[in-house]
GROMACS .gro file of C-alpha atoms in nm:
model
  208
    1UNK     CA    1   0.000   0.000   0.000
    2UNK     CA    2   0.192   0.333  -0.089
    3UNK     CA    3   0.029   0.608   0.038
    4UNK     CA    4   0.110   0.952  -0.044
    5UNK     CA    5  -0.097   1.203   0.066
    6UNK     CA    6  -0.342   1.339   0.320
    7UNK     CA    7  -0.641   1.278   0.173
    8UNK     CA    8  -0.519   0.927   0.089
    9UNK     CA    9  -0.401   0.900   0.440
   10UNK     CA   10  -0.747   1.008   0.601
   11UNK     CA   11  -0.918   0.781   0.369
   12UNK     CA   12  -0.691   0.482   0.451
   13UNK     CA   13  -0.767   0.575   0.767
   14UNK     CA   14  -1.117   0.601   0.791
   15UNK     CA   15  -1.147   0.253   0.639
   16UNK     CA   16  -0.924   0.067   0.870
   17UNK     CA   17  -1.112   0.233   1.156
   18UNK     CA   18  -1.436   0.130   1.025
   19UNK     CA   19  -1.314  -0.264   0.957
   20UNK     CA   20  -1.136  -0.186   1.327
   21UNK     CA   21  -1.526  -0.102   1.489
   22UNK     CA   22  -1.673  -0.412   1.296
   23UNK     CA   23  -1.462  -0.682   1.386
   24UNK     CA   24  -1.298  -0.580   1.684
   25UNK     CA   25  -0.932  -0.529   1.685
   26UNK     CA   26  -0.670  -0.308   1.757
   27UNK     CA   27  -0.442  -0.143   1.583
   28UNK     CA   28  -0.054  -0.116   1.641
   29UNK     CA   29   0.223   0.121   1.439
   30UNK     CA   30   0.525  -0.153   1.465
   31UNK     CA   31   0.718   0.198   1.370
   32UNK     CA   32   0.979   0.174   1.609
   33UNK     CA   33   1.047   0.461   1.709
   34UNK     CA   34   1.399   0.597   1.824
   35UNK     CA   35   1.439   0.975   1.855
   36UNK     CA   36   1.422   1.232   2.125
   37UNK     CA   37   1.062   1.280   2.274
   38UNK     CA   38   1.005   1.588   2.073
   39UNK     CA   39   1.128   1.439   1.702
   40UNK     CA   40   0.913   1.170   1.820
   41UNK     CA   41   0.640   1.353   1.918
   42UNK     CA   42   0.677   1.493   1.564
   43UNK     CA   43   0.690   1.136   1.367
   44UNK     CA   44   0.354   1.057   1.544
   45UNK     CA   45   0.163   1.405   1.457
   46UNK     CA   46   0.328   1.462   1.127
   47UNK     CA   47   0.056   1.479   0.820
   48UNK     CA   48  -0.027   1.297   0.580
   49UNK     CA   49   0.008   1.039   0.760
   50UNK     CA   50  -0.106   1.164   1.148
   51UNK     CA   51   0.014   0.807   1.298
   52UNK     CA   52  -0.111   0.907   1.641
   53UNK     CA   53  -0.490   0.909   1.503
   54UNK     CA   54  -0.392   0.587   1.301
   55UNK     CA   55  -0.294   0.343   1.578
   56UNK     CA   56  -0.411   0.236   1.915
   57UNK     CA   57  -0.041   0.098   1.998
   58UNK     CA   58   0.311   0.262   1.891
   59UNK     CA   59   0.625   0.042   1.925
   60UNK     CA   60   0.939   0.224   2.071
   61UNK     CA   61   1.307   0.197   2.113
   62UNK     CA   62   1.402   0.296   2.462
   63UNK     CA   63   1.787   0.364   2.295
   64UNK     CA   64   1.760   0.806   2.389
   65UNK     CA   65   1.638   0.697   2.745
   66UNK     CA   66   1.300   0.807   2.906
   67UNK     CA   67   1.229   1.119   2.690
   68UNK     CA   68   1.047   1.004   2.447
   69UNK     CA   69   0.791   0.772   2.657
   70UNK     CA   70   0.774   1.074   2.827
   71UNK     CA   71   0.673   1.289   2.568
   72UNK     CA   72   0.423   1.016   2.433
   73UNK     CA   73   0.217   0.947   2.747
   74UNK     CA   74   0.190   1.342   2.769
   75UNK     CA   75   0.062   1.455   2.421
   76UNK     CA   76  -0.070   1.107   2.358
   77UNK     CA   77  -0.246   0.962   2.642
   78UNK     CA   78  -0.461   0.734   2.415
   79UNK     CA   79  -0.180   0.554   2.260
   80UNK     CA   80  -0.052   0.259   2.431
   81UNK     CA   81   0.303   0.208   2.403
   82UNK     CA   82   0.529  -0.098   2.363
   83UNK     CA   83   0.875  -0.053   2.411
   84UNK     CA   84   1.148  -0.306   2.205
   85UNK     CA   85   1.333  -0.502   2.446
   86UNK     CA   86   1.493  -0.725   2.161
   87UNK     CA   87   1.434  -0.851   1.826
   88UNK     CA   88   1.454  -1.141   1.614
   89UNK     CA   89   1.789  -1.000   1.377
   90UNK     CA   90   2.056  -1.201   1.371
   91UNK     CA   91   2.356  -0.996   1.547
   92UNK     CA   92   2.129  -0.760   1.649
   93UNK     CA   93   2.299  -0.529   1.971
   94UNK     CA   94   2.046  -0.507   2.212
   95UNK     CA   95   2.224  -0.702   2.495
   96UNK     CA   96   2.089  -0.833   2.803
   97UNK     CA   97   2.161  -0.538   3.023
   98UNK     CA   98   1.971  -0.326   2.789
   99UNK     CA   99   1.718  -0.516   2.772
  100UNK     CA  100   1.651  -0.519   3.138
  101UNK     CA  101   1.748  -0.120   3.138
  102UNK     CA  102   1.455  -0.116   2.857
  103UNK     CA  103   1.218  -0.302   3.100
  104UNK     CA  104   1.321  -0.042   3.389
  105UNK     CA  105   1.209   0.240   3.187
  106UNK     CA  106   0.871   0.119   3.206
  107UNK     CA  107   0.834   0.228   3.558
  108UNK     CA  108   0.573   0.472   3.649
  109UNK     CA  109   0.423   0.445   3.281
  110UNK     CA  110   0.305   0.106   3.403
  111UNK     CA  111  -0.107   0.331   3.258
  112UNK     CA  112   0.072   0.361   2.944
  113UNK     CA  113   0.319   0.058   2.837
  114UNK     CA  114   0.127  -0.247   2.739
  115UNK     CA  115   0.437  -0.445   2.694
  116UNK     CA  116   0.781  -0.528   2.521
  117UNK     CA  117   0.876  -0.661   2.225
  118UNK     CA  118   1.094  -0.925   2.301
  119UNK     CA  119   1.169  -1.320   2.213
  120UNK     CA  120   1.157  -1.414   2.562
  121UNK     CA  121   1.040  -1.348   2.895
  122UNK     CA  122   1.159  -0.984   2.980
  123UNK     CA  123   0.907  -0.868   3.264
  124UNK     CA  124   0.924  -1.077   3.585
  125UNK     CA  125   0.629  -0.888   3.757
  126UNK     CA  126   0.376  -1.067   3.513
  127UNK     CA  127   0.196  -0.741   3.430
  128UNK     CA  128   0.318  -0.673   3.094
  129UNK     CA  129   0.238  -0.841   2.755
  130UNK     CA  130   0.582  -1.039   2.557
  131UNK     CA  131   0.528  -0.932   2.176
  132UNK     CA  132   0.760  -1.172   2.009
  133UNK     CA  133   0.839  -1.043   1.681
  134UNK     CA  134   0.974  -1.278   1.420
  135UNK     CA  135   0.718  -1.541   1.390
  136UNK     CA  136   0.650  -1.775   1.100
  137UNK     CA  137   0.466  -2.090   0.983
  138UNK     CA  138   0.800  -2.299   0.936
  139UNK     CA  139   1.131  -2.203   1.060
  140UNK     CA  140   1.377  -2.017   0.898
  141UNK     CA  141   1.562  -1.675   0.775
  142UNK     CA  142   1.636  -1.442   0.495
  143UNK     CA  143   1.973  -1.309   0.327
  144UNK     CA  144   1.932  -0.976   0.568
  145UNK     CA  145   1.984  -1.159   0.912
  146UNK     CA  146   1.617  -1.233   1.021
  147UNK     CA  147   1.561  -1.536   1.224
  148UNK     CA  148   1.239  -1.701   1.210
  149UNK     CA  149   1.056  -1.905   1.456
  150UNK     CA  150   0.741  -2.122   1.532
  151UNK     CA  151   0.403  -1.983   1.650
  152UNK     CA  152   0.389  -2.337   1.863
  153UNK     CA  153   0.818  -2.201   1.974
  154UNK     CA  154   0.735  -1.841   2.076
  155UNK     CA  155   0.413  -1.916   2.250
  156UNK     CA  156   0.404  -2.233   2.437
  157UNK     CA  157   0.830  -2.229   2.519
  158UNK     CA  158   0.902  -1.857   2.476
  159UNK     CA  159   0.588  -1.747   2.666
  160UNK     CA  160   0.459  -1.496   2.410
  161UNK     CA  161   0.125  -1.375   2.436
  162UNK     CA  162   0.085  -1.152   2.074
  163UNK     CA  163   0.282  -1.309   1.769
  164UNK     CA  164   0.395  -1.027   1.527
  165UNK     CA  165   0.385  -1.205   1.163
  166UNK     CA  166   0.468  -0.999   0.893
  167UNK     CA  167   0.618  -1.143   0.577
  168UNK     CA  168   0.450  -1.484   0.713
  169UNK     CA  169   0.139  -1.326   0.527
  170UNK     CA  170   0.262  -1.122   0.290
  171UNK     CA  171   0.523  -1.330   0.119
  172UNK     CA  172   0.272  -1.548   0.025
  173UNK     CA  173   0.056  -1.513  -0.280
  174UNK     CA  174  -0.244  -1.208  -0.226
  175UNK     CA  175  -0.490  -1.485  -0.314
  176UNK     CA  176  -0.339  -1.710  -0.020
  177UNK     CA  177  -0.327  -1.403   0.249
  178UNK     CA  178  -0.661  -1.454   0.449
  179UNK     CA  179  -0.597  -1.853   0.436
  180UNK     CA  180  -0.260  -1.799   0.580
  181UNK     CA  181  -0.415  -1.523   0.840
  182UNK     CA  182  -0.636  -1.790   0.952
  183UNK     CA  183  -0.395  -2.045   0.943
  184UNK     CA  184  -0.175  -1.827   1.184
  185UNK     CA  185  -0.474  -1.753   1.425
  186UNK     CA  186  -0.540  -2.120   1.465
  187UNK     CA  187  -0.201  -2.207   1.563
  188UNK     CA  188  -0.161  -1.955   1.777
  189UNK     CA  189  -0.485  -2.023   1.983
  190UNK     CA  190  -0.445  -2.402   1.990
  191UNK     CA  191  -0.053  -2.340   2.139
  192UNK     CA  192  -0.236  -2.045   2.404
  193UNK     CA  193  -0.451  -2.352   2.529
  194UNK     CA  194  -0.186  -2.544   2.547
  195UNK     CA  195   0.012  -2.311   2.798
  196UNK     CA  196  -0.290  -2.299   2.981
  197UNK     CA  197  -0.274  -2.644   3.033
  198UNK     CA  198   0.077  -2.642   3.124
  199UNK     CA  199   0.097  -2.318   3.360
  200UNK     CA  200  -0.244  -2.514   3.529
  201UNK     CA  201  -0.017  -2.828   3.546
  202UNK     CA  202   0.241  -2.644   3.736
  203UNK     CA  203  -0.008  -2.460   3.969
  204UNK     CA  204  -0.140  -2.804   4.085
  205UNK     CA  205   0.240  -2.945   4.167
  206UNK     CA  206   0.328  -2.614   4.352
  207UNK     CA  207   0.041  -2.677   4.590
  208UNK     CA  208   0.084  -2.993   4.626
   0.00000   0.00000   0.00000
């Protein structure tokens, strides 16, 4: 979809609004944002495209430190934010220790931050979603360093509770997208009962 101007943009967004009202889902910009809180603030109000009227959820980099959550939960209160704790590229640089500095950032915008993108467990306290990024029907890569994984992997081992799939979808023929879609949504509810089972499991030998 290339969209190039405002009245394009409002249309665009009108549309996935209305599909949004009749079916019941949210809506996140997986921009990544990584500026200063008022670039950022900027990126998110900027026309055409007016991403903060697009999107119920913005993802964000917590690499220039606090300001930019800051600046978010202030002239955005609506938006929900999830911050990227690590991704799915091969040799990517976001160590452990920033990972956990990315998680510390979250607190006191505990109303605002839904979660982290992340490929594992990054919040202990249990009160923030794992987005785990990187998701596919079969296992895998490309030629630019991304690393692939199961929806069966990330949800019942890596404890993930919203997939991300991207190019699982749309590398696939447009006839084949909504199949695929579907195809994703039942493997990724059979796998949540399935951790159900298994965190029940545990619960039960704990008190016994």
């Amino acid at each position: 979809l290339n969209i190039e101007s405002f009245d394009e943009a409002l249309t665009f967004r009108r549309k996935l609004h209305d599909l949004a009202k009749v079916h019941s889902f949210l809506i996140m910009e997986d921009r990544k944002l990584a500026d200063i809180g008022s670039i950022v603030e900027k990126q998110l109000s900027g026309k055409p495209f007016e991403l903060e009227k697009l999107a119920n959820f913005v993802t964000l980099h917590g690499l220039s430190g606090p300001g930019a959550l800051k600046s978010i939960s202030n002239s955005f209160p609506h938006l929900g934010i999830i911050l990227v704790a690590e991704m799915s590229s091969e040799g990517n640089l976001l160590t452990k220790e920033y990972s956990n500095q990315v998680v510390a950032l979250a607190n006191g915008y505990e109303n605002h931050v839904a979660g982290f993108v992340s490929q594992s467990r990054v919040d202990k306290t249990g009160q923030f979603l794992q987005f785990t990024p990187g998701v596919g029907l079969n296992v895998g890569g490309d030629n630019l360093g991304q690393r692939y994984t199961t929806v069966a992997d990330a949800v019942e081992v890596r404890g993930a509770d919203v997939i991300i799939v991207g190019r699982g979808i749309l590398s696939q023929d447009p006839k084949n997208w909504a199949e695929t879609a579907i195809e994703f949504k039942k493997q990724g509810w059979n796998s949540w009962k399935k951790r159900l089972i298994q965190i029940g499991r545990a619960s039960c030998r704990e008190r016994v």
